[in-house]
Amino acid sequence: MKNIQMVDLKTQYNNIKLEIDSAIKHVIDNTSFINGQEVTSFSNHLASYLEIKHVITCGNGTDALQIALMSLDLKPNDEIIVPAFTFIASAEVIGLLGYRPVMVDVDYNSFNVTAKNIEKAITINTKAIIPVHLFGQGCQMEAIMDIAKKYDLFVIEDNAQAIGADYKFINGKIQKLGTIGHIGCTSFFPSKNLGCYGDGGAIFTNDDQLAQKLRMICNHGMKERYHHEVLGVNSRLDTIQAAILDVKLKYLDQYCKLRYEAATRYSYAFKDIEELVTPSESYFSTHVYHQYTLKVLNGKRDELRKYLQDNGIPAMIYYPIPLHKQEAFLQIAHQNGEMNVSEQLSDEVLSLPMHTELDLGTIAYIISKVLQFFNK
Ligand SMILES: *Cc1c(COP(=O)(O)O)cnc(C)c1O
């Protein structure tokens, strides 16, 4: 049995090595390391893939969120609603910019923040909502956009884990996740569904004015060279990373499909284990399984994790501490209501290996060990 990993980037690379190597070599031959043509080419290809007007690439997914927030002209202590159960980046940038993160609980089945919990947390100081499409499946975007309209709020989708997923509106219209809010953000961290070979990120919008502002903020607040209209940052996607992403974007749908197939095999095999809750799929969003996350009941999560590890199977806890309990937020975050679900999830979640190169033998081995643990 080969070494099992949470994510197998090496095999994935080997399968597209010729294309990747030649794309990287091209950038080096041209020494166009910053803002080379590959950055424009990748941005255009991603924009047509997502069917969105503007794609602004930047240094990483956390920068994407920060720059998105900076473009909204908010005031200190303005409130931004964010789920308590997510990766810290979604909320960290709010505090960094001097705004107030208002954390709300999530839904047990989908792991995602609900429109209902968001609406309960709205005050006169609320200015924006950051729904996070956790583990690869969309939040209730239609209802969230209705709330945003009603209370005049901005919506920034954190799509770092769900690039490629589709959202289905009640009228049947289908749109890519990340393109429904006023701004969408993503990360190209290597292990993400569309990952590069270092850091990278992007911001999406259909709004021309916001796009112009976002571009300006990424580039030291200037449109015209050395004329700085606002305070910005330096956040760029390296040309080499763009060249890699331009190759990998062609495979994104196939990658999503491979993840989905692996997830389906896991879920089918585990369906009769009473102490496991397999991921649920909603009717309004496809699932691109950035993570395959189980809920392990009756306090057996850590025991199962250890059993798998002893059998050469890595399994990870995303996320062990909800954000409202993180020390960094104790002073600044507001908590809206009870966080029972986020807390329960932190005790129950366990993510199994999930990537595009999981072969049937490996999946069968992982399944057999999980079944064995539960004496099945
Ligand atoms: C990965 C991730 C980010 C941050 O992306 P980086 O590129 O690592 O900065 C933000 N939000 C979520 C939900 C993520 O999973």
mmCIF file of C-alpha atoms and ligand atoms in Angstrom:
data_model
loop_
_atom_site.group_PDB
_atom_site.id
_atom_site.type_symbol
_atom_site.label_atom_id
_atom_site.label_comp_id
_atom_site.label_asym_id
_atom_site.label_seq_id
_atom_site.Cartn_x
_atom_site.Cartn_y
_atom_site.Cartn_z
ATOM 1 C CA MET A 1 0.000 0.000 0.000
ATOM 2 C CA LYS A 2 1.511 3.304 -1.032
ATOM 3 C CA ASN A 3 1.820 6.196 1.338
ATOM 4 C CA ILE A 4 -1.685 7.667 1.747
ATOM 5 C CA GLN A 5 -1.922 11.445 1.947
ATOM 6 C CA MET A 6 -4.748 13.904 2.592
ATOM 7 C CA VAL A 7 -3.849 15.499 -0.757
ATOM 8 C CA ASP A 8 -1.560 13.970 -3.386
ATOM 9 C CA LEU A 9 -0.089 16.881 -5.310
ATOM 10 C CA LYS A 10 2.852 14.872 -6.625
ATOM 11 C CA THR A 11 0.828 12.347 -8.614
ATOM 12 C CA GLN A 12 -1.397 15.103 -9.918
ATOM 13 C CA TYR A 13 1.677 16.990 -11.120
ATOM 14 C CA ASN A 14 3.154 13.883 -12.741
ATOM 15 C CA ASN A 15 -0.019 13.453 -14.764
ATOM 16 C CA ILE A 16 0.258 16.939 -16.298
ATOM 17 C CA LYS A 17 4.023 17.374 -15.981
ATOM 18 C CA LEU A 18 4.822 18.160 -19.611
ATOM 19 C CA GLU A 19 2.263 20.943 -19.837
ATOM 20 C CA ILE A 20 3.201 22.428 -16.478
ATOM 21 C CA ASP A 21 6.939 22.308 -17.075
ATOM 22 C CA SER A 22 6.629 23.968 -20.447
ATOM 23 C CA ALA A 23 4.335 26.681 -19.043
ATOM 24 C CA ILE A 24 6.836 27.457 -16.266
ATOM 25 C CA LYS A 25 9.772 27.413 -18.664
ATOM 26 C CA HIS A 26 8.005 29.857 -20.936
ATOM 27 C CA VAL A 27 7.712 32.379 -18.101
ATOM 28 C CA ILE A 28 11.359 31.964 -17.147
ATOM 29 C CA ASP A 29 12.482 32.304 -20.761
ATOM 30 C CA ASN A 30 10.572 35.582 -20.964
ATOM 31 C CA THR A 31 11.621 36.707 -17.455
ATOM 32 C CA SER A 32 8.135 38.171 -17.193
ATOM 33 C CA PHE A 33 7.885 37.246 -13.532
ATOM 34 C CA ILE A 34 5.525 40.045 -12.522
ATOM 35 C CA ASN A 35 2.361 40.876 -14.491
ATOM 36 C CA GLY A 36 3.353 38.705 -17.439
ATOM 37 C CA GLN A 37 0.854 37.855 -20.170
ATOM 38 C CA GLU A 38 -0.024 34.587 -18.396
ATOM 39 C CA VAL A 39 -1.641 36.609 -15.606
ATOM 40 C CA THR A 40 -3.970 38.281 -18.096
ATOM 41 C CA SER A 41 -4.565 35.077 -19.969
ATOM 42 C CA PHE A 42 -5.440 33.129 -16.810
ATOM 43 C CA SER A 43 -7.676 35.938 -15.513
ATOM 44 C CA ASN A 44 -9.571 35.957 -18.815
ATOM 45 C CA HIS A 45 -9.937 32.194 -18.896
ATOM 46 C CA LEU A 46 -11.150 32.110 -15.299
ATOM 47 C CA ALA A 47 -13.613 34.939 -16.018
ATOM 48 C CA SER A 48 -15.130 33.002 -18.903
ATOM 49 C CA TYR A 49 -15.174 29.771 -16.895
ATOM 50 C CA LEU A 50 -17.048 31.531 -14.066
ATOM 51 C CA GLU A 51 -19.081 33.676 -16.479
ATOM 52 C CA ILE A 52 -18.166 36.806 -14.599
ATOM 53 C CA LYS A 53 -17.043 40.179 -15.901
ATOM 54 C CA HIS A 54 -13.959 40.831 -13.797
ATOM 55 C CA VAL A 55 -11.346 38.549 -12.280
ATOM 56 C CA ILE A 56 -8.651 40.374 -10.323
ATOM 57 C CA THR A 57 -5.804 38.114 -9.284
ATOM 58 C CA CYS A 58 -3.856 38.721 -6.082
ATOM 59 C CA GLY A 59 -1.316 37.195 -3.709
ATOM 60 C CA ASN A 60 -3.484 34.746 -1.757
ATOM 61 C CA GLY A 61 -7.016 34.083 -0.590
ATOM 62 C CA THR A 62 -6.653 36.036 2.631
ATOM 63 C CA ASP A 63 -5.508 39.096 0.671
ATOM 64 C CA ALA A 64 -8.486 38.624 -1.636
ATOM 65 C CA LEU A 65 -10.840 38.910 1.348
ATOM 66 C CA GLN A 66 -8.959 41.854 2.809
ATOM 67 C CA ILE A 67 -8.907 43.759 -0.478
ATOM 68 C CA ALA A 68 -12.592 43.015 -1.021
ATOM 69 C CA LEU A 69 -13.388 44.513 2.389
ATOM 70 C CA MET A 70 -11.121 47.506 1.746
ATOM 71 C CA SER A 71 -13.074 48.331 -1.407
ATOM 72 C CA LEU A 72 -16.323 48.871 0.511
ATOM 73 C CA ASP A 73 -15.391 52.111 2.325
ATOM 74 C CA LEU A 74 -16.553 50.907 5.718
ATOM 75 C CA LYS A 75 -16.063 52.715 9.034
ATOM 76 C CA PRO A 76 -14.376 51.498 12.216
ATOM 77 C CA ASN A 77 -16.651 49.193 14.207
ATOM 78 C CA ASP A 78 -18.954 48.525 11.283
ATOM 79 C CA GLU A 79 -20.228 44.993 11.685
ATOM 80 C CA ILE A 80 -19.625 42.141 9.312
ATOM 81 C CA ILE A 81 -21.405 38.841 9.717
ATOM 82 C CA VAL A 82 -19.311 35.723 9.369
ATOM 83 C CA PRO A 83 -19.799 32.077 10.376
ATOM 84 C CA ALA A 84 -18.225 30.852 13.622
ATOM 85 C CA PHE A 85 -17.288 27.581 11.949
ATOM 86 C CA THR A 86 -14.728 28.308 9.226
ATOM 87 C CA PHE A 87 -11.039 28.867 8.587
ATOM 88 C CA ILE A 88 -9.774 31.952 10.403
ATOM 89 C CA ALA A 89 -8.971 33.916 7.243
ATOM 90 C CA SER A 90 -12.681 34.550 6.633
ATOM 91 C CA ALA A 91 -12.918 36.597 9.837
ATOM 92 C CA GLU A 92 -9.358 37.657 10.583
ATOM 93 C CA VAL A 93 -9.290 40.365 7.923
ATOM 94 C CA ILE A 94 -12.405 41.970 9.423
ATOM 95 C CA GLY A 95 -10.637 42.540 12.719
ATOM 96 C CA LEU A 96 -7.380 43.569 11.044
ATOM 97 C CA LEU A 97 -9.148 46.394 9.236
ATOM 98 C CA GLY A 98 -10.747 47.625 12.441
ATOM 99 C CA TYR A 99 -14.241 46.333 11.694
ATOM 100 C CA ARG A 100 -16.206 44.081 13.978
ATOM 101 C CA PRO A 101 -16.711 40.417 13.160
ATOM 102 C CA VAL A 102 -20.149 39.227 14.227
ATOM 103 C CA MET A 103 -20.096 35.485 14.434
ATOM 104 C CA VAL A 104 -23.151 33.391 13.813
ATOM 105 C CA ASP A 105 -23.802 29.707 14.182
ATOM 106 C CA VAL A 106 -23.956 27.308 11.252
ATOM 107 C CA ASP A 107 -26.253 24.520 10.125
ATOM 108 C CA TYR A 108 -25.417 21.007 11.329
ATOM 109 C CA ASN A 109 -26.128 19.278 8.022
ATOM 110 C CA SER A 110 -24.369 21.586 5.578
ATOM 111 C CA PHE A 111 -21.706 23.077 7.906
ATOM 112 C CA ASN A 112 -22.714 26.414 6.367
ATOM 113 C CA VAL A 113 -24.099 29.624 7.777
ATOM 114 C CA THR A 114 -27.844 29.949 7.186
ATOM 115 C CA ALA A 115 -29.853 32.918 5.937
ATOM 116 C CA LYS A 116 -31.954 32.673 9.088
ATOM 117 C CA ASN A 117 -29.001 32.978 11.465
ATOM 118 C CA ILE A 118 -27.598 35.835 9.418
ATOM 119 C CA GLU A 119 -30.825 37.804 9.554
ATOM 120 C CA LYS A 120 -31.060 37.411 13.330
ATOM 121 C CA ALA A 121 -27.606 38.993 13.707
ATOM 122 C CA ILE A 122 -28.293 42.134 11.693
ATOM 123 C CA THR A 123 -28.131 45.475 13.545
ATOM 124 C CA ILE A 124 -28.017 49.077 12.353
ATOM 125 C CA ASN A 125 -24.218 48.746 12.243
ATOM 126 C CA THR A 126 -24.180 45.724 9.952
ATOM 127 C CA LYS A 127 -22.591 46.506 6.601
ATOM 128 C CA ALA A 128 -21.617 43.211 5.033
ATOM 129 C CA ILE A 129 -21.974 39.436 5.123
ATOM 130 C CA ILE A 130 -19.239 36.939 4.361
ATOM 131 C CA PRO A 131 -20.862 33.601 3.570
ATOM 132 C CA VAL A 132 -18.269 30.814 3.374
ATOM 133 C CA HIS A 133 -19.024 27.876 1.076
ATOM 134 C CA LEU A 134 -17.426 25.420 3.427
ATOM 135 C CA PHE A 135 -15.894 22.135 2.271
ATOM 136 C CA GLY A 136 -17.074 22.724 -1.318
ATOM 137 C CA GLN A 137 -20.814 23.277 -1.051
ATOM 138 C CA GLY A 138 -22.732 26.525 -1.363
ATOM 139 C CA CYS A 139 -24.583 28.515 1.296
ATOM 140 C CA GLN A 140 -28.219 29.521 0.700
ATOM 141 C CA MET A 141 -27.136 32.333 -1.597
ATOM 142 C CA GLU A 142 -30.540 33.221 -2.967
ATOM 143 C CA ALA A 143 -31.978 33.851 0.488
ATOM 144 C CA ILE A 144 -28.779 35.580 1.607
ATOM 145 C CA MET A 145 -28.920 37.945 -1.373
ATOM 146 C CA ASP A 146 -32.571 38.716 -0.548
ATOM 147 C CA ILE A 147 -31.567 39.648 2.996
ATOM 148 C CA ALA A 148 -28.675 41.747 1.699
ATOM 149 C CA LYS A 149 -31.056 43.646 -0.540
ATOM 150 C CA LYS A 150 -33.585 44.156 2.226
ATOM 151 C CA TYR A 151 -31.000 45.601 4.651
ATOM 152 C CA ASP A 152 -28.698 47.147 2.023
ATOM 153 C CA LEU A 153 -25.649 45.030 2.816
ATOM 154 C CA PHE A 154 -22.668 43.916 0.774
ATOM 155 C CA VAL A 155 -22.069 40.220 0.256
ATOM 156 C CA ILE A 156 -18.546 38.877 -0.126
ATOM 157 C CA GLU A 157 -18.505 35.165 -0.901
ATOM 158 C CA ASP A 158 -15.561 33.268 0.516
ATOM 159 C CA ASN A 159 -15.267 30.723 -2.272
ATOM 160 C CA ALA A 160 -11.814 29.409 -1.360
ATOM 161 C CA GLN A 161 -13.197 25.893 -0.954
ATOM 162 C CA ALA A 162 -15.897 25.761 -3.619
ATOM 163 C CA ILE A 163 -14.450 26.922 -6.906
ATOM 164 C CA GLY A 164 -16.156 25.066 -9.736
ATOM 165 C CA ALA A 165 -19.378 24.414 -7.813
ATOM 166 C CA ASP A 166 -22.722 25.444 -9.304
ATOM 167 C CA TYR A 167 -25.592 27.171 -7.548
ATOM 168 C CA LYS A 168 -29.169 26.546 -8.688
ATOM 169 C CA PHE A 169 -31.741 29.304 -8.240
ATOM 170 C CA ILE A 170 -35.429 28.604 -7.650
ATOM 171 C CA ASN A 171 -36.194 29.675 -11.225
ATOM 172 C CA GLY A 172 -33.753 27.071 -12.532
ATOM 173 C CA LYS A 173 -30.951 29.495 -13.378
ATOM 174 C CA ILE A 174 -27.500 28.070 -12.699
ATOM 175 C CA GLN A 175 -24.553 30.212 -11.707
ATOM 176 C CA LYS A 176 -21.042 29.443 -10.424
ATOM 177 C CA LEU A 177 -20.534 29.916 -6.701
ATOM 178 C CA GLY A 178 -18.428 32.982 -6.057
ATOM 179 C CA THR A 179 -20.254 35.022 -8.705
ATOM 180 C CA ILE A 180 -23.538 35.615 -6.876
ATOM 181 C CA GLY A 181 -22.500 38.096 -4.174
ATOM 182 C CA HIS A 182 -21.218 41.597 -4.923
ATOM 183 C CA ILE A 183 -17.704 40.232 -4.665
ATOM 184 C CA GLY A 184 -16.335 36.684 -4.641
ATOM 185 C CA CYS A 185 -12.934 35.639 -3.307
ATOM 186 C CA THR A 186 -10.894 32.522 -3.792
ATOM 187 C CA SER A 187 -7.538 31.005 -2.914
ATOM 188 C CA PHE A 188 -5.139 29.052 -5.109
ATOM 189 C CA PHE A 189 -3.279 27.550 -2.150
ATOM 190 C CA PRO A 190 -1.768 24.278 -3.459
ATOM 191 C CA SER A 191 -4.265 21.976 -1.753
ATOM 192 C CA LYS A 192 -7.352 23.929 -2.881
ATOM 193 C CA ASN A 193 -9.460 22.475 -5.695
ATOM 194 C CA LEU A 194 -7.739 24.826 -8.139
ATOM 195 C CA GLY A 195 -4.314 25.172 -6.569
ATOM 196 C CA CYS A 196 -1.046 26.593 -7.817
ATOM 197 C CA TYR A 197 2.491 25.758 -6.673
ATOM 198 C CA GLY A 198 2.772 28.484 -4.073
ATOM 199 C CA ASP A 199 0.404 31.209 -2.907
ATOM 200 C CA GLY A 200 -2.263 32.796 -5.068
ATOM 201 C CA GLY A 201 -5.744 34.246 -4.928
ATOM 202 C CA ALA A 202 -8.421 36.054 -6.907
ATOM 203 C CA ILE A 203 -11.362 38.391 -6.521
ATOM 204 C CA PHE A 204 -14.430 38.317 -8.789
ATOM 205 C CA THR A 205 -17.106 40.880 -9.487
ATOM 206 C CA ASN A 206 -19.595 41.947 -12.122
ATOM 207 C CA ASP A 207 -19.505 45.543 -10.871
ATOM 208 C CA ASP A 208 -17.265 47.762 -13.053
ATOM 209 C CA GLN A 209 -16.706 50.374 -10.369
ATOM 210 C CA LEU A 210 -15.830 47.857 -7.681
ATOM 211 C CA ALA A 211 -13.505 46.113 -10.136
ATOM 212 C CA GLN A 212 -11.618 49.310 -10.792
ATOM 213 C CA LYS A 213 -11.279 49.947 -7.099
ATOM 214 C CA LEU A 214 -10.191 46.397 -6.329
ATOM 215 C CA ARG A 215 -7.494 46.589 -9.008
ATOM 216 C CA MET A 216 -6.312 49.869 -7.600
ATOM 217 C CA ILE A 217 -6.104 48.572 -4.023
ATOM 218 C CA CYS A 218 -4.106 45.509 -5.156
ATOM 219 C CA ASN A 219 -1.628 47.862 -6.768
ATOM 220 C CA HIS A 220 -0.740 50.396 -4.038
ATOM 221 C CA GLY A 221 -3.919 52.382 -4.582
ATOM 222 C CA MET A 222 -2.924 53.658 -7.987
ATOM 223 C CA LYS A 223 -4.491 53.674 -11.426
ATOM 224 C CA GLU A 224 -1.901 55.897 -12.996
ATOM 225 C CA ARG A 225 1.673 55.082 -12.033
ATOM 226 C CA TYR A 226 2.870 56.941 -8.924
ATOM 227 C CA HIS A 227 -0.522 58.632 -8.445
ATOM 228 C CA HIS A 228 -1.898 57.002 -5.302
ATOM 229 C CA GLU A 229 -5.597 57.771 -4.835
ATOM 230 C CA VAL A 230 -6.255 55.498 -1.877
ATOM 231 C CA LEU A 231 -4.185 53.401 0.488
ATOM 232 C CA GLY A 232 -3.664 50.034 -1.052
ATOM 233 C CA VAL A 233 -1.467 46.993 -0.715
ATOM 234 C CA ASN A 234 0.929 45.070 -2.891
ATOM 235 C CA SER A 235 -0.807 41.832 -3.718
ATOM 236 C CA ARG A 236 -0.097 40.078 -6.998
ATOM 237 C CA LEU A 237 -0.324 36.626 -8.494
ATOM 238 C CA ASP A 238 3.143 35.658 -9.764
ATOM 239 C CA THR A 239 3.307 34.981 -13.503
ATOM 240 C CA ILE A 240 4.657 31.487 -12.868
ATOM 241 C CA GLN A 241 1.645 30.703 -10.672
ATOM 242 C CA ALA A 242 -0.724 32.116 -13.300
ATOM 243 C CA ALA A 243 0.904 29.939 -15.965
ATOM 244 C CA ILE A 244 0.405 26.846 -13.760
ATOM 245 C CA LEU A 245 -3.190 27.813 -13.015
ATOM 246 C CA ASP A 246 -3.925 28.364 -16.695
ATOM 247 C CA VAL A 247 -2.947 24.739 -17.317
ATOM 248 C CA LYS A 248 -4.850 23.413 -14.298
ATOM 249 C CA LEU A 249 -8.044 25.386 -14.978
ATOM 250 C CA LYS A 250 -8.637 23.161 -18.020
ATOM 251 C CA TYR A 251 -8.811 20.194 -15.664
ATOM 252 C CA LEU A 252 -10.932 21.794 -12.953
ATOM 253 C CA ASP A 253 -14.236 20.198 -13.984
ATOM 254 C CA GLN A 254 -12.564 16.816 -14.270
ATOM 255 C CA TYR A 255 -10.939 17.318 -10.863
ATOM 256 C CA CYS A 256 -14.311 18.192 -9.309
ATOM 257 C CA LYS A 257 -15.796 15.063 -10.858
ATOM 258 C CA LEU A 258 -13.030 12.833 -9.489
ATOM 259 C CA ARG A 259 -13.507 14.258 -6.002
ATOM 260 C CA TYR A 260 -17.248 13.747 -6.282
ATOM 261 C CA GLU A 261 -16.803 10.118 -7.312
ATOM 262 C CA ALA A 262 -14.488 9.411 -4.400
ATOM 263 C CA ALA A 263 -16.958 11.078 -2.007
ATOM 264 C CA THR A 264 -19.821 9.019 -3.402
ATOM 265 C CA ARG A 265 -17.892 5.805 -2.788
ATOM 266 C CA TYR A 266 -17.131 6.817 0.795
ATOM 267 C CA SER A 267 -20.720 7.821 1.534
ATOM 268 C CA TYR A 268 -22.204 4.676 0.020
ATOM 269 C CA ALA A 269 -19.887 2.486 2.068
ATOM 270 C CA PHE A 270 -20.615 4.323 5.326
ATOM 271 C CA LYS A 271 -24.375 4.676 4.964
ATOM 272 C CA ASP A 272 -25.241 1.976 7.488
ATOM 273 C CA ILE A 273 -22.875 3.056 10.243
ATOM 274 C CA GLU A 274 -25.108 4.658 12.873
ATOM 275 C CA GLU A 275 -22.261 6.487 14.532
ATOM 276 C CA LEU A 276 -21.184 8.273 11.359
ATOM 277 C CA VAL A 277 -22.977 11.107 9.575
ATOM 278 C CA THR A 278 -21.871 11.349 5.947
ATOM 279 C CA PRO A 279 -21.885 14.745 4.169
ATOM 280 C CA SER A 280 -25.293 15.857 2.942
ATOM 281 C CA GLU A 281 -25.833 17.389 -0.466
ATOM 282 C CA SER A 282 -28.273 20.240 -0.886
ATOM 283 C CA TYR A 283 -30.669 20.660 -3.808
ATOM 284 C CA PHE A 284 -29.431 24.165 -4.578
ATOM 285 C CA SER A 285 -25.683 23.607 -4.816
ATOM 286 C CA THR A 286 -23.394 21.027 -6.291
ATOM 287 C CA HIS A 287 -20.652 19.763 -3.984
ATOM 288 C CA VAL A 288 -17.035 19.858 -5.159
ATOM 289 C CA TYR A 289 -15.740 18.143 -2.015
ATOM 290 C CA HIS A 290 -12.806 20.293 -1.115
ATOM 291 C CA GLN A 291 -13.054 18.170 2.019
ATOM 292 C CA TYR A 292 -14.913 14.954 2.666
ATOM 293 C CA THR A 293 -16.006 15.585 6.232
ATOM 294 C CA LEU A 294 -17.744 13.061 8.440
ATOM 295 C CA LYS A 295 -19.407 13.654 11.761
ATOM 296 C CA VAL A 296 -18.396 10.971 14.242
ATOM 297 C CA LEU A 297 -20.931 10.559 17.025
ATOM 298 C CA ASN A 298 -20.766 9.421 20.653
ATOM 299 C CA GLY A 299 -17.365 10.940 21.315
ATOM 300 C CA LYS A 300 -15.562 8.452 19.073
ATOM 301 C CA ARG A 301 -13.948 10.973 16.708
ATOM 302 C CA ASP A 302 -10.474 11.038 18.239
ATOM 303 C CA GLU A 303 -10.423 7.282 18.672
ATOM 304 C CA LEU A 304 -11.330 6.761 15.008
ATOM 305 C CA ARG A 305 -8.725 9.259 13.950
ATOM 306 C CA LYS A 306 -6.046 7.439 15.904
ATOM 307 C CA TYR A 307 -7.149 4.064 14.547
ATOM 308 C CA LEU A 308 -6.883 5.360 10.995
ATOM 309 C CA GLN A 309 -3.508 6.940 11.645
ATOM 310 C CA ASP A 310 -2.225 3.678 13.121
ATOM 311 C CA ASN A 311 -3.246 2.078 9.848
ATOM 312 C CA GLY A 312 -1.409 4.626 7.716
ATOM 313 C CA ILE A 313 -4.458 6.764 6.913
ATOM 314 C CA PRO A 314 -4.258 10.474 7.688
ATOM 315 C CA ALA A 315 -7.477 12.141 8.831
ATOM 316 C CA MET A 316 -7.773 15.795 9.762
ATOM 317 C CA ILE A 317 -9.967 17.939 11.993
ATOM 318 C CA TYR A 318 -11.259 20.981 10.143
ATOM 319 C CA TYR A 319 -11.821 22.901 12.416
ATOM 320 C CA PRO A 320 -11.033 21.969 16.018
ATOM 321 C CA ILE A 321 -11.925 25.337 17.616
ATOM 322 C CA PRO A 322 -14.771 27.556 16.403
ATOM 323 C CA LEU A 323 -13.767 31.157 15.776
ATOM 324 C CA HIS A 324 -15.702 32.684 18.696
ATOM 325 C CA LYS A 325 -13.472 30.618 21.017
ATOM 326 C CA GLN A 326 -10.193 31.696 19.416
ATOM 327 C CA GLU A 327 -8.069 33.855 21.642
ATOM 328 C CA ALA A 328 -7.438 36.321 18.836
ATOM 329 C CA PHE A 329 -11.141 37.142 18.699
ATOM 330 C CA LEU A 330 -12.028 37.255 22.374
ATOM 331 C CA GLN A 331 -11.693 41.030 22.529
ATOM 332 C CA ILE A 332 -13.169 42.080 19.211
ATOM 333 C CA ALA A 333 -15.729 39.608 18.015
ATOM 334 C CA HIS A 334 -19.419 39.780 18.769
ATOM 335 C CA GLN A 335 -21.232 36.566 19.148
ATOM 336 C CA ASN A 336 -24.814 36.419 18.039
ATOM 337 C CA GLY A 337 -26.792 33.785 19.914
ATOM 338 C CA GLU A 338 -25.702 30.331 20.925
ATOM 339 C CA MET A 339 -22.925 28.632 18.997
ATOM 340 C CA ASN A 340 -24.026 25.120 19.875
ATOM 341 C CA VAL A 341 -23.764 23.711 16.387
ATOM 342 C CA SER A 342 -20.307 25.138 15.697
ATOM 343 C CA GLU A 343 -19.110 23.782 19.023
ATOM 344 C CA GLN A 344 -20.624 20.371 18.410
ATOM 345 C CA LEU A 345 -19.120 20.221 14.929
ATOM 346 C CA SER A 346 -15.671 21.035 16.272
ATOM 347 C CA ASP A 347 -15.981 17.933 18.458
ATOM 348 C CA GLU A 348 -17.388 15.648 15.762
ATOM 349 C CA VAL A 349 -15.801 16.478 12.404
ATOM 350 C CA LEU A 350 -13.223 14.281 10.751
ATOM 351 C CA SER A 351 -12.049 14.750 7.169
ATOM 352 C CA LEU A 352 -10.777 11.769 5.194
ATOM 353 C CA PRO A 353 -8.174 11.884 2.411
ATOM 354 C CA MET A 354 -9.747 13.675 -0.568
ATOM 355 C CA HIS A 355 -7.985 14.558 -3.796
ATOM 356 C CA THR A 356 -8.019 13.937 -7.511
ATOM 357 C CA GLU A 357 -5.655 10.977 -7.498
ATOM 358 C CA LEU A 358 -7.438 8.636 -5.070
ATOM 359 C CA ASP A 359 -7.416 5.266 -6.802
ATOM 360 C CA LEU A 360 -10.008 2.579 -6.159
ATOM 361 C CA GLY A 361 -7.572 0.470 -4.154
ATOM 362 C CA THR A 362 -6.784 3.299 -1.768
ATOM 363 C CA ILE A 363 -10.445 4.210 -1.344
ATOM 364 C CA ALA A 364 -11.302 0.568 -0.664
ATOM 365 C CA TYR A 365 -8.528 0.330 1.927
ATOM 366 C CA ILE A 366 -9.675 3.503 3.715
ATOM 367 C CA ILE A 367 -13.268 2.296 3.674
ATOM 368 C CA SER A 368 -12.295 -1.120 5.018
ATOM 369 C CA LYS A 369 -10.453 0.434 7.964
ATOM 370 C CA VAL A 370 -13.357 2.704 8.856
ATOM 371 C CA LEU A 371 -15.760 -0.240 8.693
ATOM 372 C CA GLN A 372 -13.387 -2.322 10.782
ATOM 373 C CA PHE A 373 -13.303 0.368 13.472
ATOM 374 C CA PHE A 374 -17.078 0.159 13.765
ATOM 375 C CA ASN A 375 -16.986 -3.673 13.659
ATOM 376 C CA LYS A 376 -18.819 -3.795 10.341
HETATM 377 C C1 LIG B 1 -7.768 28.670 2.263
HETATM 378 C C2 LIG B 1 -8.845 29.537 2.712
HETATM 379 C C3 LIG B 1 -8.694 30.938 2.783
HETATM 380 C C4 LIG B 1 -7.382 31.642 2.634
HETATM 381 O O1 LIG B 1 -6.623 31.371 1.546
HETATM 382 P P1 LIG B 1 -5.042 31.605 1.572
HETATM 383 O O2 LIG B 1 -4.707 31.569 0.115
HETATM 384 O O3 LIG B 1 -4.443 30.486 2.330
HETATM 385 O O4 LIG B 1 -4.771 32.930 2.163
HETATM 386 C C5 LIG B 1 -9.803 31.693 3.126
HETATM 387 N N1 LIG B 1 -10.977 31.133 3.423
HETATM 388 C C6 LIG B 1 -11.156 29.796 3.387
HETATM 389 C C7 LIG B 1 -12.506 29.247 3.714
HETATM 390 C C8 LIG B 1 -10.101 28.955 3.059
HETATM 391 O O5 LIG B 1 -10.292 27.636 3.047
#
